[in-house]
Coordinates of N, CA and C in Angstrom, one line a residue:
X1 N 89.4 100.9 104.7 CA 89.5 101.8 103.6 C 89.8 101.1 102.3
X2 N 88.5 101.2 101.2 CA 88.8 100.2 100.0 C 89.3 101.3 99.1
X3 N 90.3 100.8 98.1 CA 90.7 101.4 96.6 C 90.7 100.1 95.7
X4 N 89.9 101.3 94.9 CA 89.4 100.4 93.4 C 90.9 99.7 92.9
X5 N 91.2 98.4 92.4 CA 91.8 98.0 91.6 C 91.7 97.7 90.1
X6 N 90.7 98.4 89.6 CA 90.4 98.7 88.3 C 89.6 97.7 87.9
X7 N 89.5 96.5 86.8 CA 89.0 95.7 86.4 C 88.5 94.8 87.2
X8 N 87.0 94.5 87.4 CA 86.4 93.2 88.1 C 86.9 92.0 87.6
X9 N 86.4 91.9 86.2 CA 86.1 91.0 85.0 C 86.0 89.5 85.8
X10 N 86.8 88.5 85.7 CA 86.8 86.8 86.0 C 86.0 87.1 87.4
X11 N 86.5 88.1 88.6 CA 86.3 87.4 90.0 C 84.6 87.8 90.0
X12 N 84.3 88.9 89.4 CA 82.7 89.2 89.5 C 82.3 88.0 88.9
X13 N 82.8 87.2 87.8 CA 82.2 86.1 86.8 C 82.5 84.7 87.4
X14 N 83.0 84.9 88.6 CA 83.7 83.7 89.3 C 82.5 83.3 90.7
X15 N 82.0 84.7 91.0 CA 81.5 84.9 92.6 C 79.9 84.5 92.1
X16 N 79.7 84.8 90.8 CA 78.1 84.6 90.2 C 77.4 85.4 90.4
X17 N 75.8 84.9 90.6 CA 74.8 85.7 91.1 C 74.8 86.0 92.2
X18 N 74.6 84.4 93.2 CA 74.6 85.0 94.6 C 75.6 85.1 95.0
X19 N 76.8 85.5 94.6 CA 77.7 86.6 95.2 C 78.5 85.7 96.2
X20 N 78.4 84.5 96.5 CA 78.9 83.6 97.6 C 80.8 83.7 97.7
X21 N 81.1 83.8 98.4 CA 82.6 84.1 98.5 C 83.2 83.0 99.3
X22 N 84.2 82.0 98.8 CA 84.5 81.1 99.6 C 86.0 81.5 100.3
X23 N 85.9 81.3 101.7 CA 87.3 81.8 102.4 C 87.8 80.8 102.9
X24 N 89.2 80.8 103.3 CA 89.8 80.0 103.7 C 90.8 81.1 104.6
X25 N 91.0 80.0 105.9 CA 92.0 80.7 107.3 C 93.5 80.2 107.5
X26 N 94.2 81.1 107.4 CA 95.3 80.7 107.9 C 95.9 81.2 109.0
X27 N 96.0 81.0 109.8 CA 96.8 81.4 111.7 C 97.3 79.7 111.9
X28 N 98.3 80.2 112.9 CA 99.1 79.2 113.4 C 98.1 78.8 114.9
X29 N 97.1 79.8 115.3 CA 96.8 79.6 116.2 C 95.0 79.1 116.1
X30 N 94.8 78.0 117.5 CA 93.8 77.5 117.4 C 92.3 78.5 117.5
X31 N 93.1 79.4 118.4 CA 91.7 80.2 118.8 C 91.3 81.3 118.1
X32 N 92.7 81.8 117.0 CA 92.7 83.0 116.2 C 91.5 82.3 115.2
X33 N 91.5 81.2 115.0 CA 90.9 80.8 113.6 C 89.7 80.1 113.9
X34 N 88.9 80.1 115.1 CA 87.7 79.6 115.8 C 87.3 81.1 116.1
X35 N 88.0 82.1 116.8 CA 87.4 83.5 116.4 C 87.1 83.8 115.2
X36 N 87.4 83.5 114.4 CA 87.3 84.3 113.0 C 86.6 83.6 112.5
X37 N 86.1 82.5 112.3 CA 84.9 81.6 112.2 C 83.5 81.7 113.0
X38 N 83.4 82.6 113.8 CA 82.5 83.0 115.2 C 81.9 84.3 114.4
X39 N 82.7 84.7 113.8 CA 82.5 86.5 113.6 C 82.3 85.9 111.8
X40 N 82.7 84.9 111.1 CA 82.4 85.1 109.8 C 81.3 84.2 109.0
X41 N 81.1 82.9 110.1 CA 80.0 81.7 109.5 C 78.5 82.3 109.2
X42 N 78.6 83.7 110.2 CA 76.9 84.0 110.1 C 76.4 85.1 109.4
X43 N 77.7 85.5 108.5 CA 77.5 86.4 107.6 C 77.1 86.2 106.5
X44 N 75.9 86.8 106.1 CA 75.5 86.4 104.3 C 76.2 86.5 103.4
X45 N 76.6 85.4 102.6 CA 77.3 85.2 101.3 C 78.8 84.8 102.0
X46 N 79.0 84.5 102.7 CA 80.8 83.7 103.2 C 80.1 82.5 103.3
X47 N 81.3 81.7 103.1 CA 81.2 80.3 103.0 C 82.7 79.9 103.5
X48 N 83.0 79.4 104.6 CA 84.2 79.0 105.2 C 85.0 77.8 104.5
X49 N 85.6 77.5 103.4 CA 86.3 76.0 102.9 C 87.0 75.1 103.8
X50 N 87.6 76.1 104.6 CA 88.8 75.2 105.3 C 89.2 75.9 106.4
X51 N 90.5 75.7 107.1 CA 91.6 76.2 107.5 C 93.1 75.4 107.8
X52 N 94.0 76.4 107.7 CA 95.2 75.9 108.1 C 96.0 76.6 109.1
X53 N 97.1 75.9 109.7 CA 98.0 76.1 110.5 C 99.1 76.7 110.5
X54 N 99.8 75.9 109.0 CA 101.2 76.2 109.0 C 101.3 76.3 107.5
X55 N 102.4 76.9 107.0 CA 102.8 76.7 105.2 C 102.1 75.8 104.6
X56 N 102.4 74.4 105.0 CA 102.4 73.1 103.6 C 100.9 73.0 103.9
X57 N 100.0 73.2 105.0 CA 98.6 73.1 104.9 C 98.0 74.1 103.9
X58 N 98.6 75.1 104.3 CA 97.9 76.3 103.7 C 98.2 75.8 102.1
X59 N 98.8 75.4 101.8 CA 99.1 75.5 100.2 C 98.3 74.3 99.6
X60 N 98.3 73.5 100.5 CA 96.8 72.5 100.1 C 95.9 72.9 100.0
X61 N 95.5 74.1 101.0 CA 94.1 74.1 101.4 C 93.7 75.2 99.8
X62 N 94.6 75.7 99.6 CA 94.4 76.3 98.2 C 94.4 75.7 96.9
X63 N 95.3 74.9 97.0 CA 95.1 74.1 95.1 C 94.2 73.1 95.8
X64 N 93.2 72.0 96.5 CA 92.4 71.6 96.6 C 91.3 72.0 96.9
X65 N 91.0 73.7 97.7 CA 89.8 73.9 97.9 C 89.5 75.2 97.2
X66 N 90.7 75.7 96.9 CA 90.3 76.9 95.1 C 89.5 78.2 96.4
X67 N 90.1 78.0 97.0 CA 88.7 79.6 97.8 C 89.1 80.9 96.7
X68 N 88.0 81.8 97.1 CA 88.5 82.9 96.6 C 88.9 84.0 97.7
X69 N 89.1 84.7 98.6 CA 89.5 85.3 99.3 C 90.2 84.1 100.9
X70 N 91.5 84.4 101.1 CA 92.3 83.8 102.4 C 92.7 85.3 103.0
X71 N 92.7 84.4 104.3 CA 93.3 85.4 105.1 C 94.2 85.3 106.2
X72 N 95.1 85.6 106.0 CA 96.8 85.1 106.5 C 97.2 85.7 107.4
X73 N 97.7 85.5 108.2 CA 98.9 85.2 109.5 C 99.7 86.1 108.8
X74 N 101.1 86.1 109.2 CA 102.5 86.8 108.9 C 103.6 86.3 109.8
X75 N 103.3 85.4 111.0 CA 104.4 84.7 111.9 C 103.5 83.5 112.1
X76 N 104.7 82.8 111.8 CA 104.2 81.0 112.2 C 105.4 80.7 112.4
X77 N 105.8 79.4 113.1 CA 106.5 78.8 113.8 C 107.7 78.7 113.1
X78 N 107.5 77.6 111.9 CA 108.7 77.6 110.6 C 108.7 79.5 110.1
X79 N 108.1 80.0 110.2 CA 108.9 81.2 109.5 C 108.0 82.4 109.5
X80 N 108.7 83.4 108.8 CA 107.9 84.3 108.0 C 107.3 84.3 107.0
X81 N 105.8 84.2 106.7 CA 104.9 84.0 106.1 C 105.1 85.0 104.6
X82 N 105.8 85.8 103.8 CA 105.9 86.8 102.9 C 106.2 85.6 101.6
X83 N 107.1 84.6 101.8 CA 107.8 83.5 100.9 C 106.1 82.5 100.8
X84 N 105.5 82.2 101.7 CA 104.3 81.6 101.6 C 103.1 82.2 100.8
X85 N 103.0 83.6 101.3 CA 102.1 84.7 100.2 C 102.3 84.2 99.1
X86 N 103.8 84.8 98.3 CA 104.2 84.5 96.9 C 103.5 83.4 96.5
X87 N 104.2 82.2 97.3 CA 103.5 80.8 96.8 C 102.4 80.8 96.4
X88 N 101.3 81.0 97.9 CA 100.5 81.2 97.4 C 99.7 81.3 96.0
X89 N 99.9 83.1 95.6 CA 99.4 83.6 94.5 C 100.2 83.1 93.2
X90 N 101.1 82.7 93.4 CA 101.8 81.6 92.3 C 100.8 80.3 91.6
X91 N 100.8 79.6 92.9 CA 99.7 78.6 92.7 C 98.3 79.3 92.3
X92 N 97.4 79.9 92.4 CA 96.5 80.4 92.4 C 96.1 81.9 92.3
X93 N 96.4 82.4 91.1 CA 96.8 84.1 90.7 C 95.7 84.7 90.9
X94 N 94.6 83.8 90.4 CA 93.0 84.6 90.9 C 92.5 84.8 92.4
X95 N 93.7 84.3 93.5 CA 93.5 84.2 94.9 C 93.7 85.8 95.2
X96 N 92.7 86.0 96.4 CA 92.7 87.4 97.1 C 92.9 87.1 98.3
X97 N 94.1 87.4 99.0 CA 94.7 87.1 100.2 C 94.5 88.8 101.1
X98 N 94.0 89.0 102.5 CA 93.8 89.7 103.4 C 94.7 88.8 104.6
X99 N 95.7 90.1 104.7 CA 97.0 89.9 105.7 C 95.9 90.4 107.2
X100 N 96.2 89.8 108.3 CA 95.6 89.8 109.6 C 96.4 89.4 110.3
X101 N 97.1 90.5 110.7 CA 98.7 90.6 111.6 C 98.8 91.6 112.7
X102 N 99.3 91.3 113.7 CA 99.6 92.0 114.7 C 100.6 93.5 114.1
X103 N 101.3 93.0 113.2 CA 102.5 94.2 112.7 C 101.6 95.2 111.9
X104 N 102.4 96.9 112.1 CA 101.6 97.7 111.7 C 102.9 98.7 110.8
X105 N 104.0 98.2 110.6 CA 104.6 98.9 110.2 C 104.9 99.0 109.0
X106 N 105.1 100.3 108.8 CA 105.0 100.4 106.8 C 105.9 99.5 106.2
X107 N 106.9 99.1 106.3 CA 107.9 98.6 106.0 C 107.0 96.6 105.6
X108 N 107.0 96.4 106.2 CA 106.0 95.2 106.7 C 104.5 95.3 105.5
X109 N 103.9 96.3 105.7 CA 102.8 96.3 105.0 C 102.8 96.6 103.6
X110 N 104.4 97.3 102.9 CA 104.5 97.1 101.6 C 105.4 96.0 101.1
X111 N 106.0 95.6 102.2 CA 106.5 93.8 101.9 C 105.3 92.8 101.3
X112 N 103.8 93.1 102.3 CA 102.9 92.2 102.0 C 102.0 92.3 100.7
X113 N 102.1 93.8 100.4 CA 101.2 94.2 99.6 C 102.3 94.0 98.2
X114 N 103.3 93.9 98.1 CA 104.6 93.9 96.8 C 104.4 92.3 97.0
X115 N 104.3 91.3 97.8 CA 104.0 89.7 97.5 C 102.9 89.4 97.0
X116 N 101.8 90.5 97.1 CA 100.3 89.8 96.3 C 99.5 90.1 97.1
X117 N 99.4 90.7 98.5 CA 98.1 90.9 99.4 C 97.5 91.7 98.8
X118 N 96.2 91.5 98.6 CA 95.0 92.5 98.2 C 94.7 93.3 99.4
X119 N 94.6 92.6 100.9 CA 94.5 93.8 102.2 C 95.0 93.4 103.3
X120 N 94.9 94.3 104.2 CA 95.9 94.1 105.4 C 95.5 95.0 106.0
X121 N 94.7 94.4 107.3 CA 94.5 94.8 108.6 C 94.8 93.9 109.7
X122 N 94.9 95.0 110.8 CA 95.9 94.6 111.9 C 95.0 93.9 112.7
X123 N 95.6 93.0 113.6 CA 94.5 92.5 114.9 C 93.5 92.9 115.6
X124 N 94.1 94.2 115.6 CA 93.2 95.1 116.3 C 91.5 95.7 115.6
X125 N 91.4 95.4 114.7 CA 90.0 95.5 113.7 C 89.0 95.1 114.2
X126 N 88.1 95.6 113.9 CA 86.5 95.5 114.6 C 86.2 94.6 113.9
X127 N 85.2 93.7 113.9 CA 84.9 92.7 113.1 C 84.1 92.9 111.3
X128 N 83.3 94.5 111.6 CA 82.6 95.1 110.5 C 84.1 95.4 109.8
X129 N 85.2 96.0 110.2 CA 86.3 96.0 109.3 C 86.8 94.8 108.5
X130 N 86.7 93.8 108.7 CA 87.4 92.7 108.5 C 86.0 92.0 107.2
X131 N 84.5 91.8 107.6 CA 84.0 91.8 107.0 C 83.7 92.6 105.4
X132 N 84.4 93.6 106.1 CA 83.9 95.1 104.8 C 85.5 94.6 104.2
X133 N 86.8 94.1 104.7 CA 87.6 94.0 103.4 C 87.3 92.7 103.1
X134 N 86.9 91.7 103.3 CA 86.9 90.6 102.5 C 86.1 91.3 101.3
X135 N 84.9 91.7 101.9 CA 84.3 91.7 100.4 C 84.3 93.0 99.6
X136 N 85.5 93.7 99.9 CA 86.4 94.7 99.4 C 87.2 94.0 98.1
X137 N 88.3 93.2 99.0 CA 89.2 92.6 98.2 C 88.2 91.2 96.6
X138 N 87.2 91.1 97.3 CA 86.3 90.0 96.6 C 85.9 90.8 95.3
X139 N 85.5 91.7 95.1 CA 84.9 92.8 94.3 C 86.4 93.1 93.7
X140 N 87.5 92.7 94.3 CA 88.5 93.0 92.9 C 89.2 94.7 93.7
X141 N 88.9 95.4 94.2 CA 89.3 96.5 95.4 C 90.4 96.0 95.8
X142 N 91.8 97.0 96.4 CA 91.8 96.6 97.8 C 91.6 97.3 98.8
X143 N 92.2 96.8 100.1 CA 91.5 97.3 101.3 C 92.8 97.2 102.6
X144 N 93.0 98.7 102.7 CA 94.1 98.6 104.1 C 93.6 99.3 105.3
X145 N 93.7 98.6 106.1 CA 92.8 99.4 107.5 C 93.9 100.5 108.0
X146 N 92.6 101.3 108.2 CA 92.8 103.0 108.5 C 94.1 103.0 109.6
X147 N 94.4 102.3 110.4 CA 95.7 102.2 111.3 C 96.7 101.9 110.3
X148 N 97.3 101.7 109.3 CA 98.3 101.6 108.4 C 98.3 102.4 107.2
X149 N 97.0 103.3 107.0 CA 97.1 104.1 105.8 C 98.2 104.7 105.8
X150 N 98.1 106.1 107.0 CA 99.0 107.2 107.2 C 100.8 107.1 107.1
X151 N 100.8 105.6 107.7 CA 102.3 105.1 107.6 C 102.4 105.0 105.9
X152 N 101.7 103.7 105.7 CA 102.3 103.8 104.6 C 102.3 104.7 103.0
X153 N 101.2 105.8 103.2 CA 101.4 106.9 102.1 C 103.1 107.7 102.4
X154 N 103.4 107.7 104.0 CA 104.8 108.5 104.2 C 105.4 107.6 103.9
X155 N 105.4 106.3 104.0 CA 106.4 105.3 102.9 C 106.9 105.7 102.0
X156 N 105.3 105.7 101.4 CA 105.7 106.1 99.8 C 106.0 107.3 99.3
X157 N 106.2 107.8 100.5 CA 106.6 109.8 99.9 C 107.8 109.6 99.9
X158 N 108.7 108.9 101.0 CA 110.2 108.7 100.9 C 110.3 107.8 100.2
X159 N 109.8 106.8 99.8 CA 110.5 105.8 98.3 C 110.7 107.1 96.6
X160 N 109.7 107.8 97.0 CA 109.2 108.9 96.2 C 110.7 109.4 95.9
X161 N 110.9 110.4 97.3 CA 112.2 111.2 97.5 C 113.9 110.5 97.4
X162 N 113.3 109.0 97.8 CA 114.5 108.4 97.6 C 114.7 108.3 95.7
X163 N 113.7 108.2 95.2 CA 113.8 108.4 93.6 C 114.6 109.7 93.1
X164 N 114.6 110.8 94.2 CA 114.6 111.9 93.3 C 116.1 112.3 93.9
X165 N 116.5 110.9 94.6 CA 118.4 111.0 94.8 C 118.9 111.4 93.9
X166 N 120.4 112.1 93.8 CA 121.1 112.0 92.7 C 121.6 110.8 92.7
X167 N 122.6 110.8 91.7 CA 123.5 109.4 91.2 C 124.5 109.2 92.1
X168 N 125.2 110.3 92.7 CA 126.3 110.2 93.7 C 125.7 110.0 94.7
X169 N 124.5 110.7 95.2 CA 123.9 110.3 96.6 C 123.7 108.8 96.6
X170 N 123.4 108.3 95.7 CA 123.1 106.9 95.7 C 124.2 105.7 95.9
X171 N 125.3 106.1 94.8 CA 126.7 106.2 95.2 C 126.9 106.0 96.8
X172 N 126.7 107.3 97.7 CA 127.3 107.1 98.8 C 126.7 106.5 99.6
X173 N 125.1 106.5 99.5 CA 124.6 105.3 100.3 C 124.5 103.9 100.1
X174 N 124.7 103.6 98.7 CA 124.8 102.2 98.6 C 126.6 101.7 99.4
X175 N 127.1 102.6 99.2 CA 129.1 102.2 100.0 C 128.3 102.5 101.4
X176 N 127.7 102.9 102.0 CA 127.3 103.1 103.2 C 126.9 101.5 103.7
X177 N 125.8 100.9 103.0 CA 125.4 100.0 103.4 C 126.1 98.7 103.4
X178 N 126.7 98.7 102.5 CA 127.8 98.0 102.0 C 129.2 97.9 103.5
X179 N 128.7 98.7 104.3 CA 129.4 98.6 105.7 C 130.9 99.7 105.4
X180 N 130.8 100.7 104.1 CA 132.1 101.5 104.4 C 131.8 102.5 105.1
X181 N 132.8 103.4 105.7 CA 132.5 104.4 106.5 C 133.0 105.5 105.7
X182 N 132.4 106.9 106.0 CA 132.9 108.2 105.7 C 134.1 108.0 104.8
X183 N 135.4 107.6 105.5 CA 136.3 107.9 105.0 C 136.9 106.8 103.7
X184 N 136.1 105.4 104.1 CA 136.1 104.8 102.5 C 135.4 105.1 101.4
X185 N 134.2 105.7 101.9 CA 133.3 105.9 101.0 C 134.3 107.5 100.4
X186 N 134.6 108.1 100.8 CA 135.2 109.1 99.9 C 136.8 109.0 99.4
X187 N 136.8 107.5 99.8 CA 138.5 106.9 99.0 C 138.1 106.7 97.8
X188 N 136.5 105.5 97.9 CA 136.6 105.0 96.6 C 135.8 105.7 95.5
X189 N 135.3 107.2 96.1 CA 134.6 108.1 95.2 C 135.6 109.3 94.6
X190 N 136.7 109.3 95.5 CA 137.9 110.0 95.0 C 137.4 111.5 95.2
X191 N 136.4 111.3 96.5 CA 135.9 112.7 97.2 C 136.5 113.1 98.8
X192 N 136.5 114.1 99.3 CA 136.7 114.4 100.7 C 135.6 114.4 101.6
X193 N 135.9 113.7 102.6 CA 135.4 113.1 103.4 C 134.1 114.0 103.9
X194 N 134.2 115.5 103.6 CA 133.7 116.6 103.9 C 132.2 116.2 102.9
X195 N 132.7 115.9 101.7 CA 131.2 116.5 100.6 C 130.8 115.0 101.3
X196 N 131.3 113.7 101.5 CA 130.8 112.8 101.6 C 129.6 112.6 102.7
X197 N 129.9 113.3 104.0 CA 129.1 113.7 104.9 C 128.5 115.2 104.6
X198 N 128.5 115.6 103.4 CA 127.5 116.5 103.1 C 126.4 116.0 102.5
X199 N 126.5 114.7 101.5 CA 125.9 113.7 100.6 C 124.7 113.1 102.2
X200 N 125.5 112.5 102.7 CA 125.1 111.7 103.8 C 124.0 113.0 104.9
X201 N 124.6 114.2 105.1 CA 123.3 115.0 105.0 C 122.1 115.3 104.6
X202 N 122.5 115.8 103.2 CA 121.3 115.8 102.2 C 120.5 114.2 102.1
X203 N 121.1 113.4 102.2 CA 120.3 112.3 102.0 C 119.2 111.6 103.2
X204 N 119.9 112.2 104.5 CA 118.5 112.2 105.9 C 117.9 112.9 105.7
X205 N 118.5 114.3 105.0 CA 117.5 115.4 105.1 C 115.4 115.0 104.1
X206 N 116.5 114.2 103.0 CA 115.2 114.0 101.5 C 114.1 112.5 102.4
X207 N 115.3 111.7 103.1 CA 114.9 110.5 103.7 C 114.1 110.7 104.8
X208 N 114.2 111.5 105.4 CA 114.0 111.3 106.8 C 114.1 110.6 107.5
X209 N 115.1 110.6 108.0 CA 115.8 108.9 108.1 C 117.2 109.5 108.9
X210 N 117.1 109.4 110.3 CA 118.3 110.6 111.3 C 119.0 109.3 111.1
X211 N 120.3 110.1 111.3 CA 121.8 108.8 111.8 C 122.1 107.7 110.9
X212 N 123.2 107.6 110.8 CA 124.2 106.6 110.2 C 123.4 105.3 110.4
X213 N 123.1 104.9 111.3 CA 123.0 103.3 111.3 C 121.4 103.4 110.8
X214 N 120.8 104.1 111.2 CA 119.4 104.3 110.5 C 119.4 104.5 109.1
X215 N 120.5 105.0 108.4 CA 120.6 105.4 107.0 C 121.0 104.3 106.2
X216 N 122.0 103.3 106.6 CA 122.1 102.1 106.4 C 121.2 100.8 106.4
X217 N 120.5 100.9 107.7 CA 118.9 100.3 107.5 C 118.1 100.4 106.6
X218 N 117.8 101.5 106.3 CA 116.9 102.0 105.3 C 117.5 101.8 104.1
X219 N 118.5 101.6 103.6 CA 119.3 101.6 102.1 C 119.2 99.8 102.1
X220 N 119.4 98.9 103.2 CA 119.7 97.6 102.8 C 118.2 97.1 102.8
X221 N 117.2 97.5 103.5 CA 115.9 97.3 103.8 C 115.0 97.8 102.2
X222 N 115.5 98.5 101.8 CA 115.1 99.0 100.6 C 115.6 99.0 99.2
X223 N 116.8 98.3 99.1 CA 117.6 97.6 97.9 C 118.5 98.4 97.6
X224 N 118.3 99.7 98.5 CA 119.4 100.9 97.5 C 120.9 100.2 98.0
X225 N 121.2 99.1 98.4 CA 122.5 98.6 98.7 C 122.9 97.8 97.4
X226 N 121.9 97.4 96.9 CA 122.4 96.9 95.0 C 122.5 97.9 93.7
X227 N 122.7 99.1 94.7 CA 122.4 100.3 93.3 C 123.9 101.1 93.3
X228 N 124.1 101.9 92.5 CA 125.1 102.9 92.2 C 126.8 102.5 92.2
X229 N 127.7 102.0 93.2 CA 128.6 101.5 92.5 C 128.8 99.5 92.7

């Protein structure tokens, strides 16, 4: 599924006439990136530059080989790949990175998409999907496969509703995450313990987000632990 990103301009002026799109692979794995070379050498207008393994390759294979669309991993041995994204598009802003990861969860897929990914589909993609986002993301689009839409528009409906907290609710969930309980949280609000688990109600209810430890995940997972007091 592509959505327009508004302005072509440099990458349509970058790709030329014949449209040639240079990629470059990043997996930790040998066979992930010999599959993906199987399914992409024989397509018209890809042109393969490179590949890499790990972080410090990949960051070569970019400031030396300039591609215009990569397509990235998310687990590699040294680490989680989200600090590498960044890099990435640091070094090279006109780069269009497509995430190709086993993870399907929303949480995950607006981590990648807030570091710079233009798309993100999961392993499980047909090869005409994977094809259709490169030159989604190439055209300046992006492109998130249909297995992660649905998740992440309800993402964005609770980031939505989390906006439309009040100031005390926020208040009580940021002391929540912060590891106080009920009864601190309404020492140091100078409330009864009563409205504070009423607060703590209303706020599963807007979140959707059952139970205490789940309400706390979601507040430290989503910054609301640096907000309100």
């Amino acid at each position: 599924m592509a959505t327009s990103a508004g302005s072509q301009g440099a990458r349509t002026a970058r790709h030329g006439v014949l449209g040639v799109i240079r990629l470059a692979l990043v997996d930790d794995h040998h066979l992930v990136r010999e599959g993906l070379r199987l399914v992409l050498e024989g397509e018209p207008g890809f042109e393969i530059i490179g590949e890499a393994a790990d972080h410090a390759s990949a960051v070569d294979l970019v400031v030396t080989g300039h591609p215009d669309v990569l397509l990235l991993d998310l687990t590699f041995p040294e680490g989680d790949a989200m600090p590498l994204l960044r890099t990435l598009r640091a070094r090279q802003p006109d780069l269009r990175v497509v995430v190709l990861t086993m993870h399907s969860d929303p949480e995950t897929v607006r981590q990648a998409l807030a570091a710079g990914a233009a798309g993100y589909l999961v392993k499980g993609a047909q090869s005409r999907e994977l094809i259709e986002a490169i030159r989604a993301v190439a055209r300046g689009d992006r492109y998130l496969h249909s297995s992660v839409t649905g998740a992440v528009v309800e993402d964005s409906i609770r980031w939505f509703e989390a906006g439309a907290m009040s100031v005390r609710e926020r208040e009580v969930l940021s002391l929540l995450a912060a590891g106080r309980s009920p009864a601190q949280i309404a020492e140091a609000l100078d409330i009864s313990v009563h409205t504070v688990r009423r607060h703590l109600a209303n706020i599963s209810e807007k979140l959707g987000v059952k139970g205490m430890n789940a309400l706390t995940r979601y507040a430290i997972r989503n910054g609301l632990d640096r907000t309100g007091s």
